[in-house]
mmCIF file of C-alpha atoms in Angstrom:
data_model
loop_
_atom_site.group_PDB
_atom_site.id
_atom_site.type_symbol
_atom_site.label_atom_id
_atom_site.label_comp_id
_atom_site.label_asym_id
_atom_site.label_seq_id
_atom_site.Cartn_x
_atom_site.Cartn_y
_atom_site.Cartn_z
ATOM 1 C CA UNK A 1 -22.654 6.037 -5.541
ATOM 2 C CA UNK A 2 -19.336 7.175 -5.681
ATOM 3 C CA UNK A 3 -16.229 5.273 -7.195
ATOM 4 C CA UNK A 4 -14.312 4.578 -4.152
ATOM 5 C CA UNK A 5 -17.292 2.876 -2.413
ATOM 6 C CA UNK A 6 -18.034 0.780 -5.354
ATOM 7 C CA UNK A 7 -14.446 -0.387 -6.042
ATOM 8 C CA UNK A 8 -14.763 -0.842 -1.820
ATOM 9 C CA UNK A 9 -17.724 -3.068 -1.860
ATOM 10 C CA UNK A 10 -16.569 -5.564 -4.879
ATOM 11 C CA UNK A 11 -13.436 -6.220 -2.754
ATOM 12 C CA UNK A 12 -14.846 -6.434 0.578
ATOM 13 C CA UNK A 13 -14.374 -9.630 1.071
ATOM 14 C CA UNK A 14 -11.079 -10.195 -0.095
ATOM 15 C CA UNK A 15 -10.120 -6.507 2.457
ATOM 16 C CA UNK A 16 -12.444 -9.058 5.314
ATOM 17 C CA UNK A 17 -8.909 -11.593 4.968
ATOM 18 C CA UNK A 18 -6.249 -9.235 5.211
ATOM 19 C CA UNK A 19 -7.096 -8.575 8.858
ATOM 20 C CA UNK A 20 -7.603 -12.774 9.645
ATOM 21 C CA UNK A 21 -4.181 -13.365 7.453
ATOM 22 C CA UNK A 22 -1.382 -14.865 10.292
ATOM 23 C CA UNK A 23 0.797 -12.074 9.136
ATOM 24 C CA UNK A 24 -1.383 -8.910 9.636
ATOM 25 C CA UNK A 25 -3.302 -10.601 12.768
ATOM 26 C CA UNK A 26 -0.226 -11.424 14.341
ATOM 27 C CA UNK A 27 1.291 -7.776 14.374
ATOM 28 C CA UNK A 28 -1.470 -7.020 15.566
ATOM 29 C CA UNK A 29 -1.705 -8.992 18.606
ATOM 30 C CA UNK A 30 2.077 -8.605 19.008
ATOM 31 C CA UNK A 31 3.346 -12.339 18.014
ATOM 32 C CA UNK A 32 4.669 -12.010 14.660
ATOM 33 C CA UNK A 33 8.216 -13.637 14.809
ATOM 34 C CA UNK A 34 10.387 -10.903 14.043
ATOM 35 C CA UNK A 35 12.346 -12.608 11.597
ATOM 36 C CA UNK A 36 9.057 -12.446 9.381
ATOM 37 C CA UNK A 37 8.761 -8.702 10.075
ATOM 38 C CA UNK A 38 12.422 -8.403 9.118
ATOM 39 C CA UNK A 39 11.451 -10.253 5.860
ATOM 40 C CA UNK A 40 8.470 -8.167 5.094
ATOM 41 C CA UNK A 41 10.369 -4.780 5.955
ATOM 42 C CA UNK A 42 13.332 -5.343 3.366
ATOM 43 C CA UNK A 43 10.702 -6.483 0.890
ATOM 44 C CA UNK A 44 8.233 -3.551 1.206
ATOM 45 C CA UNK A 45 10.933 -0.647 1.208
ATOM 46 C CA UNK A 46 11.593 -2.379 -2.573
ATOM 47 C CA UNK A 47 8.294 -2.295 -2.974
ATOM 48 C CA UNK A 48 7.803 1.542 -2.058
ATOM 49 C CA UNK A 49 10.435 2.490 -4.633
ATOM 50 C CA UNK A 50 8.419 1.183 -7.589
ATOM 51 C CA UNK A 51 5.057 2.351 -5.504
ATOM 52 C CA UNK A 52 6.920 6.274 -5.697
ATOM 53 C CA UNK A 53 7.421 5.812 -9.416
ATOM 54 C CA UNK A 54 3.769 4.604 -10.238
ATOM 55 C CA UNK A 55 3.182 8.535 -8.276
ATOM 56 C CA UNK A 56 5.551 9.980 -10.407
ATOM 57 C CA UNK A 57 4.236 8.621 -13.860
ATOM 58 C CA UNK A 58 0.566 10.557 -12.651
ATOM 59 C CA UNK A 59 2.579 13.758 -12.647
ATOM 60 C CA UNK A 60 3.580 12.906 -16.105
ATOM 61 C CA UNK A 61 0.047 11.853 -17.274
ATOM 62 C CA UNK A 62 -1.477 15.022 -15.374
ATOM 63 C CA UNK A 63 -2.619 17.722 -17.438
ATOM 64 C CA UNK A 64 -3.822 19.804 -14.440
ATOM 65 C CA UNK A 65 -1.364 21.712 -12.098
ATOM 66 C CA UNK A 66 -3.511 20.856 -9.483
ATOM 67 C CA UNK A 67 -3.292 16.918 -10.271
ATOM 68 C CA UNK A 68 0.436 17.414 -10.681
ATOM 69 C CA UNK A 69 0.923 19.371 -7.432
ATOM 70 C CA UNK A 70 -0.979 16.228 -5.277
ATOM 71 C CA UNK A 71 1.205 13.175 -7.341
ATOM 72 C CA UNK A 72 4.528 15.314 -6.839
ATOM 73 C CA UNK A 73 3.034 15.522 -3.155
ATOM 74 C CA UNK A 74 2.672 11.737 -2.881
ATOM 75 C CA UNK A 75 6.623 11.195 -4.144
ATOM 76 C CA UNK A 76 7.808 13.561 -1.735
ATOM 77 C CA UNK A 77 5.550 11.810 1.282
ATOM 78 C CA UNK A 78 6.142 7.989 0.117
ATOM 79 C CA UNK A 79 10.376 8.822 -0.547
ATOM 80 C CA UNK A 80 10.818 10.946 2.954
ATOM 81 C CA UNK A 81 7.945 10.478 5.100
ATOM 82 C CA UNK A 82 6.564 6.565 4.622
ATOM 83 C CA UNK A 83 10.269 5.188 3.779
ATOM 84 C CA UNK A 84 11.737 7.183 6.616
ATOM 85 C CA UNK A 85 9.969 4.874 9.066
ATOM 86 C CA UNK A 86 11.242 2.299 7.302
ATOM 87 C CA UNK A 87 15.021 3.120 7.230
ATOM 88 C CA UNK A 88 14.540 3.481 11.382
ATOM 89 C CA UNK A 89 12.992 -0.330 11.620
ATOM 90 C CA UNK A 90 15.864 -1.707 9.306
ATOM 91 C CA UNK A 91 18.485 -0.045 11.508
ATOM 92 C CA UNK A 92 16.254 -1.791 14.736
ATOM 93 C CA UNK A 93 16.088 -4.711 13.089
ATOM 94 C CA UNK A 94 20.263 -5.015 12.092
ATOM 95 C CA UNK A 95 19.341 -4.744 8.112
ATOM 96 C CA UNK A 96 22.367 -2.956 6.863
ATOM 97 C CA UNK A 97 23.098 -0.352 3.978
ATOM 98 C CA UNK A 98 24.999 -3.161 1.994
ATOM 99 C CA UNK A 99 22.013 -5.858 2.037
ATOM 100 C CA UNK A 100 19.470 -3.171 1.283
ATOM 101 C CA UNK A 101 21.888 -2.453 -1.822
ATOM 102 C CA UNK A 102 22.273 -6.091 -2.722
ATOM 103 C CA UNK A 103 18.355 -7.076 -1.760
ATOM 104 C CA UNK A 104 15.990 -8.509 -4.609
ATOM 105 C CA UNK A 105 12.542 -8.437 -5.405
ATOM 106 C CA UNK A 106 10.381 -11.837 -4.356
ATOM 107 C CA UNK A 107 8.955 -12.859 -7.330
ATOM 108 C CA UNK A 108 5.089 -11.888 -5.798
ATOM 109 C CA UNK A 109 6.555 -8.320 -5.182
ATOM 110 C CA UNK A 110 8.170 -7.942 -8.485
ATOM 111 C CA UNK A 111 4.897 -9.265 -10.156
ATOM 112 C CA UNK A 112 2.757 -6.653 -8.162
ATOM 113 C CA UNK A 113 4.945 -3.766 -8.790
ATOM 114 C CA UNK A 114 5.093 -4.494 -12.624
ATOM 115 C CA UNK A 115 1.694 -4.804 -13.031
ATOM 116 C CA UNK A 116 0.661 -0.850 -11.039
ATOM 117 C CA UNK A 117 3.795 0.117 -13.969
ATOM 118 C CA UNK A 118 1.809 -1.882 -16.657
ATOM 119 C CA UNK A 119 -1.820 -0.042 -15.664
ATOM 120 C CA UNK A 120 0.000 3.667 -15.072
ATOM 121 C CA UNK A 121 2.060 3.278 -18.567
ATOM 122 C CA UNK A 122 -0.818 2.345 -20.308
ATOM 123 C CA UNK A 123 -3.594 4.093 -18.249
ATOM 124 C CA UNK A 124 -4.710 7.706 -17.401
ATOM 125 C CA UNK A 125 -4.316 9.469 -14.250
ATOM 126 C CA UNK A 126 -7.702 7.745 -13.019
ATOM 127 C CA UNK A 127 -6.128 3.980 -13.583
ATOM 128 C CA UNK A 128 -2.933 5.170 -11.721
ATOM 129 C CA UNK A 129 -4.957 6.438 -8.636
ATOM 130 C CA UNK A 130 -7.116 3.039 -8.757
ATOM 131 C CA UNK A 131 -3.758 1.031 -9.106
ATOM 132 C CA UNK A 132 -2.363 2.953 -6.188
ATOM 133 C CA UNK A 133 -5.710 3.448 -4.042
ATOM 134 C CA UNK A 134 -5.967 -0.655 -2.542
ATOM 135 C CA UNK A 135 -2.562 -0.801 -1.259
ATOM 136 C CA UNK A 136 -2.584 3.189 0.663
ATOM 137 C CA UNK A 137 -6.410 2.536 1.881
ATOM 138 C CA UNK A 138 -6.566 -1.155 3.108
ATOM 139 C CA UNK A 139 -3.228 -0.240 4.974
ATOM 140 C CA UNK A 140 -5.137 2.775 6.842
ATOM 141 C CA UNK A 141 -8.203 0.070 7.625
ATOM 142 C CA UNK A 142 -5.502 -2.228 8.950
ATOM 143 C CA UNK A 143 -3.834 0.565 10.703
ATOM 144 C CA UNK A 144 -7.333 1.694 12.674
ATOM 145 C CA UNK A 145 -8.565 -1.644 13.295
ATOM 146 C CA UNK A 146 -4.727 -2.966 14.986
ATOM 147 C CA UNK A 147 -4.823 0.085 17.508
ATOM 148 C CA UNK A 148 -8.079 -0.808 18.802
ATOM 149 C CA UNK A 149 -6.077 -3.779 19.890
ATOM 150 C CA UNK A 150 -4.983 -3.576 23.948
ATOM 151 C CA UNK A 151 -1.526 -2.754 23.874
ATOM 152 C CA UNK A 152 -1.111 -2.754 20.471
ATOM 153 C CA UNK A 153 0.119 0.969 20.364
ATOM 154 C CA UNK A 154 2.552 0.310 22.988
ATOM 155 C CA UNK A 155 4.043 -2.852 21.601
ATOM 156 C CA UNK A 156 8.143 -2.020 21.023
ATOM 157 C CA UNK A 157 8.834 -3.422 17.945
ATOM 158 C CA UNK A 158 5.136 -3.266 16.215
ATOM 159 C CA UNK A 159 3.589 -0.277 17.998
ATOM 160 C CA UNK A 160 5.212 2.199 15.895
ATOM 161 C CA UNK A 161 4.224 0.566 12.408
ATOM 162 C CA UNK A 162 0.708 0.555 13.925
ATOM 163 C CA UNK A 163 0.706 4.281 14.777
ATOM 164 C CA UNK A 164 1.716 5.050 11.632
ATOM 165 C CA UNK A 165 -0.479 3.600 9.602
ATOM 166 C CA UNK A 166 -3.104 5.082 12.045
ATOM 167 C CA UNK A 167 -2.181 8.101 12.122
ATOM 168 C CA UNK A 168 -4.402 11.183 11.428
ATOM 169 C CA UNK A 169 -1.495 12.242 9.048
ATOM 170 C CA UNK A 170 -1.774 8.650 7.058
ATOM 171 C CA UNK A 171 -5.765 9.734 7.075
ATOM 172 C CA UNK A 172 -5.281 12.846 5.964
ATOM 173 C CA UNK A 173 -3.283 11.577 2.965
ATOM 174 C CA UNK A 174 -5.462 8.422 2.304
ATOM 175 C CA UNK A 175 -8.489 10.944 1.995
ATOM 176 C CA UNK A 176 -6.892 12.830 -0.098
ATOM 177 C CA UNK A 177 -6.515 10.440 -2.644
ATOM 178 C CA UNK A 178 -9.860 9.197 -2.094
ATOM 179 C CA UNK A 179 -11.449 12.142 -2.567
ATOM 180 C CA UNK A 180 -9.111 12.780 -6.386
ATOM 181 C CA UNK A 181 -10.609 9.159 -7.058
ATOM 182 C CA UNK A 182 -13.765 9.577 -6.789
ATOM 183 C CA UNK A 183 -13.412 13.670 -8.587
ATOM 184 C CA UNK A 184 -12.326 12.455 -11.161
ATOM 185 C CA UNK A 185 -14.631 8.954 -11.157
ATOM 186 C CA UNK A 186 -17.599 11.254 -11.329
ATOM 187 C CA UNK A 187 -19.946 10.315 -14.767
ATOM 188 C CA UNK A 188 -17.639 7.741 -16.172
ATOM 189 C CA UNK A 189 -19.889 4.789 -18.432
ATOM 190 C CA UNK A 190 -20.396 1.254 -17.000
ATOM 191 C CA UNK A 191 -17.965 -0.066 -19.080
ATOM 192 C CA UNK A 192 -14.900 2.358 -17.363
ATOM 193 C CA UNK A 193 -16.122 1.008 -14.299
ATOM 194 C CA UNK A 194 -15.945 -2.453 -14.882
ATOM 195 C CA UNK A 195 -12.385 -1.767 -16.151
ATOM 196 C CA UNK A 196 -11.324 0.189 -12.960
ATOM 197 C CA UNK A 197 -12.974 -2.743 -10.613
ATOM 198 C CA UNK A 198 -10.538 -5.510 -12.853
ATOM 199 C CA UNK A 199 -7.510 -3.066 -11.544
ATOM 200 C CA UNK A 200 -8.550 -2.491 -8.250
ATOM 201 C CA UNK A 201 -9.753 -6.485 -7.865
ATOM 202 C CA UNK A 202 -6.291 -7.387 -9.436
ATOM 203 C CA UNK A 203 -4.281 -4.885 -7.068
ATOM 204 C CA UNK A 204 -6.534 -6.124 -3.750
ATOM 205 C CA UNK A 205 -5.476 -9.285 -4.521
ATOM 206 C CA UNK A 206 -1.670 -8.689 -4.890
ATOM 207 C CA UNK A 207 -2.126 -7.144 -1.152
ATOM 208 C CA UNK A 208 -2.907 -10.505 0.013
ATOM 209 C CA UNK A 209 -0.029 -11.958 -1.932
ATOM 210 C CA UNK A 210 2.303 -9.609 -0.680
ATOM 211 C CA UNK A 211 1.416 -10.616 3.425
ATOM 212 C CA UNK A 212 1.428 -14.039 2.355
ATOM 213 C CA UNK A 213 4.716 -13.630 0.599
ATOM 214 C CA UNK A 214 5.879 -12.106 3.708
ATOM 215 C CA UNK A 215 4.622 -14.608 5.981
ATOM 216 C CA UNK A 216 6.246 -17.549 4.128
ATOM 217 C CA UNK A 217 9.688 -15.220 3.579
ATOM 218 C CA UNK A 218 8.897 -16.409 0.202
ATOM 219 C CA UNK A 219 11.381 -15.465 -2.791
#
């Protein structure tokens, strides 16, 4: 079996809440207050400037070109592709240059962030890709399974968020890190595994802190 399914299947149930959570179900059907999106938009750009370093630190631990090539891909797409979306919703949603400046970390985004740093510092590029993998795939599941939703696509403040984590580019990129997980997952011992589940298990859970956090606006 390969490594992404396994890491998939002992955190199935805890991906299963992500999509009932009043935050995610609520974009979704359109409902979320807006001041909660505005909440969870400041905190998440924060959180995609630590996210681009955790890519950066797998160049550094890379000892293939080809390794170093897809991690100096994933800076380049998180800083001026993902974050790009992001800068338009701010500006939608009146967040200015100045409180984006002067904006903090909540203390569950800070605590997720340091611990991907903690696992990529101390890790290889395989515990990097793990530490990355829950947060980039379970937002593609949420993504596919929100523009199933009637209307959901068209919605004007939430329909663009939805496309874009639905997109066949988002896929495309997803995969791609999929597939280096599991290449590089190929004949590790029991005991790797088990480690690689604790970071994945750990990092799943922070996901479901993080829309929580959001929910509550909770510093």
């Amino acid at each position: 079996m390969k490594l992404s399914k396994i890491l998939y299947e002992s955190t199935e149930e805890i991906w299963n809440s992500y999509l009932t959570h009043p935050f995610v179900k609520e974009l979704g059907e359109g409902i979320l207050p807006p001041d909660k999106f505005r909440f969870y938009m400041l905190q998440d750009y924060l959180y995609l400037l630590e996210y681009s370093k955790v890519f950066a630190l797998g160049v550094i631990k890379s000892k293939e070109e080809e390794f170093m090539r897809k991690f100096a891909a994933m800076v380049h797409n998180t800083l001026n592709g993902e974050m790009k979306i992001h800068k338009i919703y701010m500006e939608k949603l009146g967040i200015s240059k100045q409180e984006i400046k002067e904006a903090k970390q909540s203390l569950a985004n800070h605590s997720y962030t340091s611990y991907m740093m903690e696992v990529s510092y101390n890790g290889d590029v395989l515990d990097i890709l793990v530490a990355i993998l829950s947060c980039a795939w379970s937002y593609q599941v949420i993504g596919e399974h929100h523009s199933k939703i009637v209307n959901a696509l068209q919605h004007p403040l939430y329909g663009d968020w939805i496309k874009g984590y639905s997109s066949k580019e988002y896929q495309k990129e997803t995969q791609e890190l999929i597939d280096l997980t599991d290449k590089l997952g190929e004949g590790i011992s029991q005991q790797r595994m088990e480690e690689l589940k604790t970071i994945f298990f750990n990092c799943s859970r922070y996901e479901y802190a993080f829309w929580n956090m959001a929910y509550q606006k909770e510093m």
